[in-house]
Coordinates of C-alpha atoms and ligand atoms in Angstrom, one line a residue:
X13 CA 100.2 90.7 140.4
X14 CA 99.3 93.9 142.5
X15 CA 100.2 94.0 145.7
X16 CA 97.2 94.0 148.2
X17 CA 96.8 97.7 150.3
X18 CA 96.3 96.8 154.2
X19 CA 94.9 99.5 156.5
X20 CA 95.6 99.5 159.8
X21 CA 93.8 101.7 162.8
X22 CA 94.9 102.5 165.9
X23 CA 92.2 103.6 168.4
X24 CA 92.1 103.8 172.5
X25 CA 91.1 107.3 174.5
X26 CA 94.0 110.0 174.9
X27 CA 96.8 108.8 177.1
X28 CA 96.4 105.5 175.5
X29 CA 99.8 105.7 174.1
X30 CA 98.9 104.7 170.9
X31 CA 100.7 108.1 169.2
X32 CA 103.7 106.6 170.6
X33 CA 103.2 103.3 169.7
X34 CA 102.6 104.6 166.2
X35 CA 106.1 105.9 165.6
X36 CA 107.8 103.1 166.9
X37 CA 106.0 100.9 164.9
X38 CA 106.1 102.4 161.7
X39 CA 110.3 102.9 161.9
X40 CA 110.5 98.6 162.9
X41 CA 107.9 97.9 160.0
X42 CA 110.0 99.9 157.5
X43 CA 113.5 98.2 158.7
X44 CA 111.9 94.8 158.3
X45 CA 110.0 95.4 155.1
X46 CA 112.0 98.1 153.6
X47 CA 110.1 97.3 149.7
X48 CA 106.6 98.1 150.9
X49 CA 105.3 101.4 150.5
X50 CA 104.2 102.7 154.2
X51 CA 101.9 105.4 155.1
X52 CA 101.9 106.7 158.7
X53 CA 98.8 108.7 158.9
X54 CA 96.3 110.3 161.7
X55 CA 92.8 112.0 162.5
X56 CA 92.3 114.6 162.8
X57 CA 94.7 115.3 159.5
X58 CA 96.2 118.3 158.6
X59 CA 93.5 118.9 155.6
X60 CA 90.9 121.9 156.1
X61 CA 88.4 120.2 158.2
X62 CA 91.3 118.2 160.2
X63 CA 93.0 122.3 160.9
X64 CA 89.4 124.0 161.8
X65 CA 88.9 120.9 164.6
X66 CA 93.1 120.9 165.6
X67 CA 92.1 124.5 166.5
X68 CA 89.1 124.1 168.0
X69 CA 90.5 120.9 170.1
X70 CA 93.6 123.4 171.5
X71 CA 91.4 126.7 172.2
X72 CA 89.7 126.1 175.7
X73 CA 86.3 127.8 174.1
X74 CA 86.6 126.7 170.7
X75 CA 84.1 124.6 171.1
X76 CA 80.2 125.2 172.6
X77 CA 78.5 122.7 174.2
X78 CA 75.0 123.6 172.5
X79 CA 73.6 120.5 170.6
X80 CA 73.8 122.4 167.5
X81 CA 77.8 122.7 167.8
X82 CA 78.1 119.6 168.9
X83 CA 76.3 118.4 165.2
X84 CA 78.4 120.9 163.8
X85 CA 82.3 119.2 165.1
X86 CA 80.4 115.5 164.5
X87 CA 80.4 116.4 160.8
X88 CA 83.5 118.8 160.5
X89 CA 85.1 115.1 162.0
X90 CA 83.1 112.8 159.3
X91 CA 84.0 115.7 156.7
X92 CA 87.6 115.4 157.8
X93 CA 87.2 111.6 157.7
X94 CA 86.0 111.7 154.0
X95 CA 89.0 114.0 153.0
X96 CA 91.0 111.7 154.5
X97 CA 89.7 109.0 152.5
X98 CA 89.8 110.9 149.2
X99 CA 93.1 112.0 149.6
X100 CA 95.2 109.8 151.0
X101 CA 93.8 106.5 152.5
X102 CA 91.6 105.7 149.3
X103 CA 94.9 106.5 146.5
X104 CA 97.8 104.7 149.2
X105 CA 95.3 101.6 149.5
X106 CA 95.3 101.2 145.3
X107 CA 99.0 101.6 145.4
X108 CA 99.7 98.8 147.6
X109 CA 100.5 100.4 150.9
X110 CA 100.2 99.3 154.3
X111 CA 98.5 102.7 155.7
X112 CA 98.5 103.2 159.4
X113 CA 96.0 105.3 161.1
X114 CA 96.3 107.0 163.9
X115 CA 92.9 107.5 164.6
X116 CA 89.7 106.9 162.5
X117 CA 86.0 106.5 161.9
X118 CA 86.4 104.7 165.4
X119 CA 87.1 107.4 167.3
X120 CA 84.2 109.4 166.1
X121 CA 81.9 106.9 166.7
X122 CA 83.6 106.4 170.5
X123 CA 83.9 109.8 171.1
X124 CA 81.4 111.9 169.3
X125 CA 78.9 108.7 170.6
X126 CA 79.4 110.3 173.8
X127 CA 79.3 114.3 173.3
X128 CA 76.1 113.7 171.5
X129 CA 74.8 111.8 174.0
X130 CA 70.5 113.2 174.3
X131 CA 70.7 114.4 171.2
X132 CA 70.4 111.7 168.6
X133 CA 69.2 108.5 169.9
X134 CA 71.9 105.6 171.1
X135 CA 74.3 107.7 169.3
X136 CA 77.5 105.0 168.9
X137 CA 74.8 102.8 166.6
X138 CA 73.9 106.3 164.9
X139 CA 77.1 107.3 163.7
X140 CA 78.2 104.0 162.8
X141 CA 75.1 104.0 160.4
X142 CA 75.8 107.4 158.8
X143 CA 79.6 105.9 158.1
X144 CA 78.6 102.4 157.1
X145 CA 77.2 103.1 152.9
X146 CA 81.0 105.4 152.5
X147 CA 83.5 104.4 154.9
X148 CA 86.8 102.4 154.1
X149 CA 86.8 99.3 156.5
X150 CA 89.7 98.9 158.5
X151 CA 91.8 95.1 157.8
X152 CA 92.9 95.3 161.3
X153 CA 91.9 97.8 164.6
X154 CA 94.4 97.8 167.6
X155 CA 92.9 98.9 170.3
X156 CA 94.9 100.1 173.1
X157 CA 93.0 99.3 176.0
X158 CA 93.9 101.0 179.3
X159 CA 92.4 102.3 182.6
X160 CA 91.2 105.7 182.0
X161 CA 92.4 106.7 185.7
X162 CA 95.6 105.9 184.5
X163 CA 95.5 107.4 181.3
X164 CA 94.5 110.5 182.7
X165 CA 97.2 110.7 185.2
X166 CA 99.5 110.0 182.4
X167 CA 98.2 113.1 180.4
X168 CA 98.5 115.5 183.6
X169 CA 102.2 115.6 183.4
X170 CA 101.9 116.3 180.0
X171 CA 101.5 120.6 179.5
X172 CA 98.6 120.5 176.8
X173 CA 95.4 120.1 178.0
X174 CA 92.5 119.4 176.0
X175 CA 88.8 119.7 176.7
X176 CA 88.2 116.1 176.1
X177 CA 90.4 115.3 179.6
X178 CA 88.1 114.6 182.0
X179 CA 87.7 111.6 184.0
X180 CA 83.9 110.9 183.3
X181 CA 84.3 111.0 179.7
X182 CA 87.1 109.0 179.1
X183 CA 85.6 106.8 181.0
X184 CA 82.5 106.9 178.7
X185 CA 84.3 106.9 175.8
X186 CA 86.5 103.7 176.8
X187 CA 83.1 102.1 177.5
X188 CA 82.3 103.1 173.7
X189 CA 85.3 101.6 172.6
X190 CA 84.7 98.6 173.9
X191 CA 81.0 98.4 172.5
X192 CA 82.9 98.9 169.3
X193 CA 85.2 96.0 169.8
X194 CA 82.7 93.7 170.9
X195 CA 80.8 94.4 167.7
X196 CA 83.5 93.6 165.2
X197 CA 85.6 91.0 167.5
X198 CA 87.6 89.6 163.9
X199 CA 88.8 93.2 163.1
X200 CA 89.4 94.8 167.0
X201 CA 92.7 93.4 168.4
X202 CA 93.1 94.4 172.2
X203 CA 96.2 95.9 172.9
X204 CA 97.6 95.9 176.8
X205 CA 98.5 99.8 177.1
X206 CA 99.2 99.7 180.6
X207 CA 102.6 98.5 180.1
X208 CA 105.8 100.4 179.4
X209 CA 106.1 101.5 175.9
X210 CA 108.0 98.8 174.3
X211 CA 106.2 96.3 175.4
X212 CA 103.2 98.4 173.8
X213 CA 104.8 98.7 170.7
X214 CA 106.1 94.8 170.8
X215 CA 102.5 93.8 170.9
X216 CA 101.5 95.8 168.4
X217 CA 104.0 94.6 166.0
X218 CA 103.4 91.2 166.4
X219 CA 99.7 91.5 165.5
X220 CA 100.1 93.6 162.8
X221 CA 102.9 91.3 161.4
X222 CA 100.4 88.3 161.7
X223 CA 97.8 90.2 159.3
X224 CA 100.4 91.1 157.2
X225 CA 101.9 88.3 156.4
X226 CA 98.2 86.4 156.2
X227 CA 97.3 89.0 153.2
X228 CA 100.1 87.7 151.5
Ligands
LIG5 P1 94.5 113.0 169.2 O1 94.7 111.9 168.3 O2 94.5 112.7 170.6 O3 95.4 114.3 168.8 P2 96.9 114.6 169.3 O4 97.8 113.6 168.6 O5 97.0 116.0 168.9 O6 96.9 114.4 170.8 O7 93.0 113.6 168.8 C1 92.6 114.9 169.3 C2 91.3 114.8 170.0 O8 90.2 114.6 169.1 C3 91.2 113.6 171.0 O9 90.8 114.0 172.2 C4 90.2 112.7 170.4 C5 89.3 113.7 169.6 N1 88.6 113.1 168.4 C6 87.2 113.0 168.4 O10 86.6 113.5 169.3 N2 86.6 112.5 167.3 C7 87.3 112.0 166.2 O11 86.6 111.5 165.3 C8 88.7 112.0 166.3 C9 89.5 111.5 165.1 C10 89.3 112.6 167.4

């Protein structure tokens, strides 16, 4: 018998602390399950569309605000969401492994359902519609919910800065987030990211364990 794939997503606005959560979780799962194949794994990836946006993201003018380029970084993200797919996520799946995503088709629709906000209509619903006839369903989504005031004071002691920083827009996006969750309440998990980060990852864990151990 083949062993069942489980793909795993980890979503929340930048500060979150789900990066860090990622990498603690991915070292415990492998100690504790050292036969299963594990893929740790994040968007934007390091494939061609993944490296145009990584650029763009870390270059203060990389990116216009024009609704045109605006279209234009929504589909280099669903472009770099299909590579993703094709790639790695789609192959590791068939093979068995638990994949971990840091970041995925969630984000885009949080996110990009916010910078394309009076340009297509109710934009989070849009998106979700162009991903819905191609897109890989997660098993399991953690979302790491925290105060995007907090979050952002995190991130200003941090030296990178990103254009995606503010305030206002986390906010929004949070609020897209949670739109998201309450959409799909069996596959969202809410995740308490306002507490120190082993407690993050401890909460994570147990979770993920639970649907592990249930696709057995
Ligand atoms: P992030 O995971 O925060 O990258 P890093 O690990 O380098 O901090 O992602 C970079 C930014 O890209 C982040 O602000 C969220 C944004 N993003 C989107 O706007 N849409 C998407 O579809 C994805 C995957 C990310």
């Amino acid at each position: 018998m083949s062993v069942k794939g489980l793909l795993i997503t980890l979503e929340g606005i930048d500060g979150s602390g789900k990066s860090t959560a990622a990498k603690h979780i991915s070292s415990q799962l492998q100690r504790i399950m050292p036969e299963r194949r594990l893929i740790l794994t994040a968007e934007p990836t390091g494939g061609e569309a993944g490296k145009i946006l990584r650029k763009r993201l870390s270059t203060p003018d990389g990116t216009g605000s024009s609704p045109s380029k605006r279209m234009e970084e929504l589909f280099l993200f669903m472009a770099d969401h299909a590579d993703h797919l094709a790639r790695l996520v789609g192959p590791s799946l068939e093979e068995g492994a638990i994949v971990i995503s840091d970041r995925y088709a969630d984000s885009t629709a949080a996110y990009q359902g916010v910078t394309l906000q009076g340009i297509v209509p109710d934009p989070v619903q849009w998106i979700r519609r162009v991903y819905a006839p191609w897109n890989m369903t997660p098993d399991l989504t953690l979302f790491f919910a925290l105060d995007p005031a907090i979050a952002l004071k995190r991130m200003l002691s941090r030296r990178e800065k990103e254009k995606f920083e503010q305030l206002e827009f986390l906010r929004s996006v949070n609020e897209n987030f949670r739109q998201l969750a309450s959409l799909e309440p069996g596959r969202f998990v809410l995740i308490d990211a306002s507490r120190d980060a082993q407690d993050v990852a401890a909460q994570a864990m147990k979770r993920i364990l639970k649907r592990v151990q249930s696709s057995w």
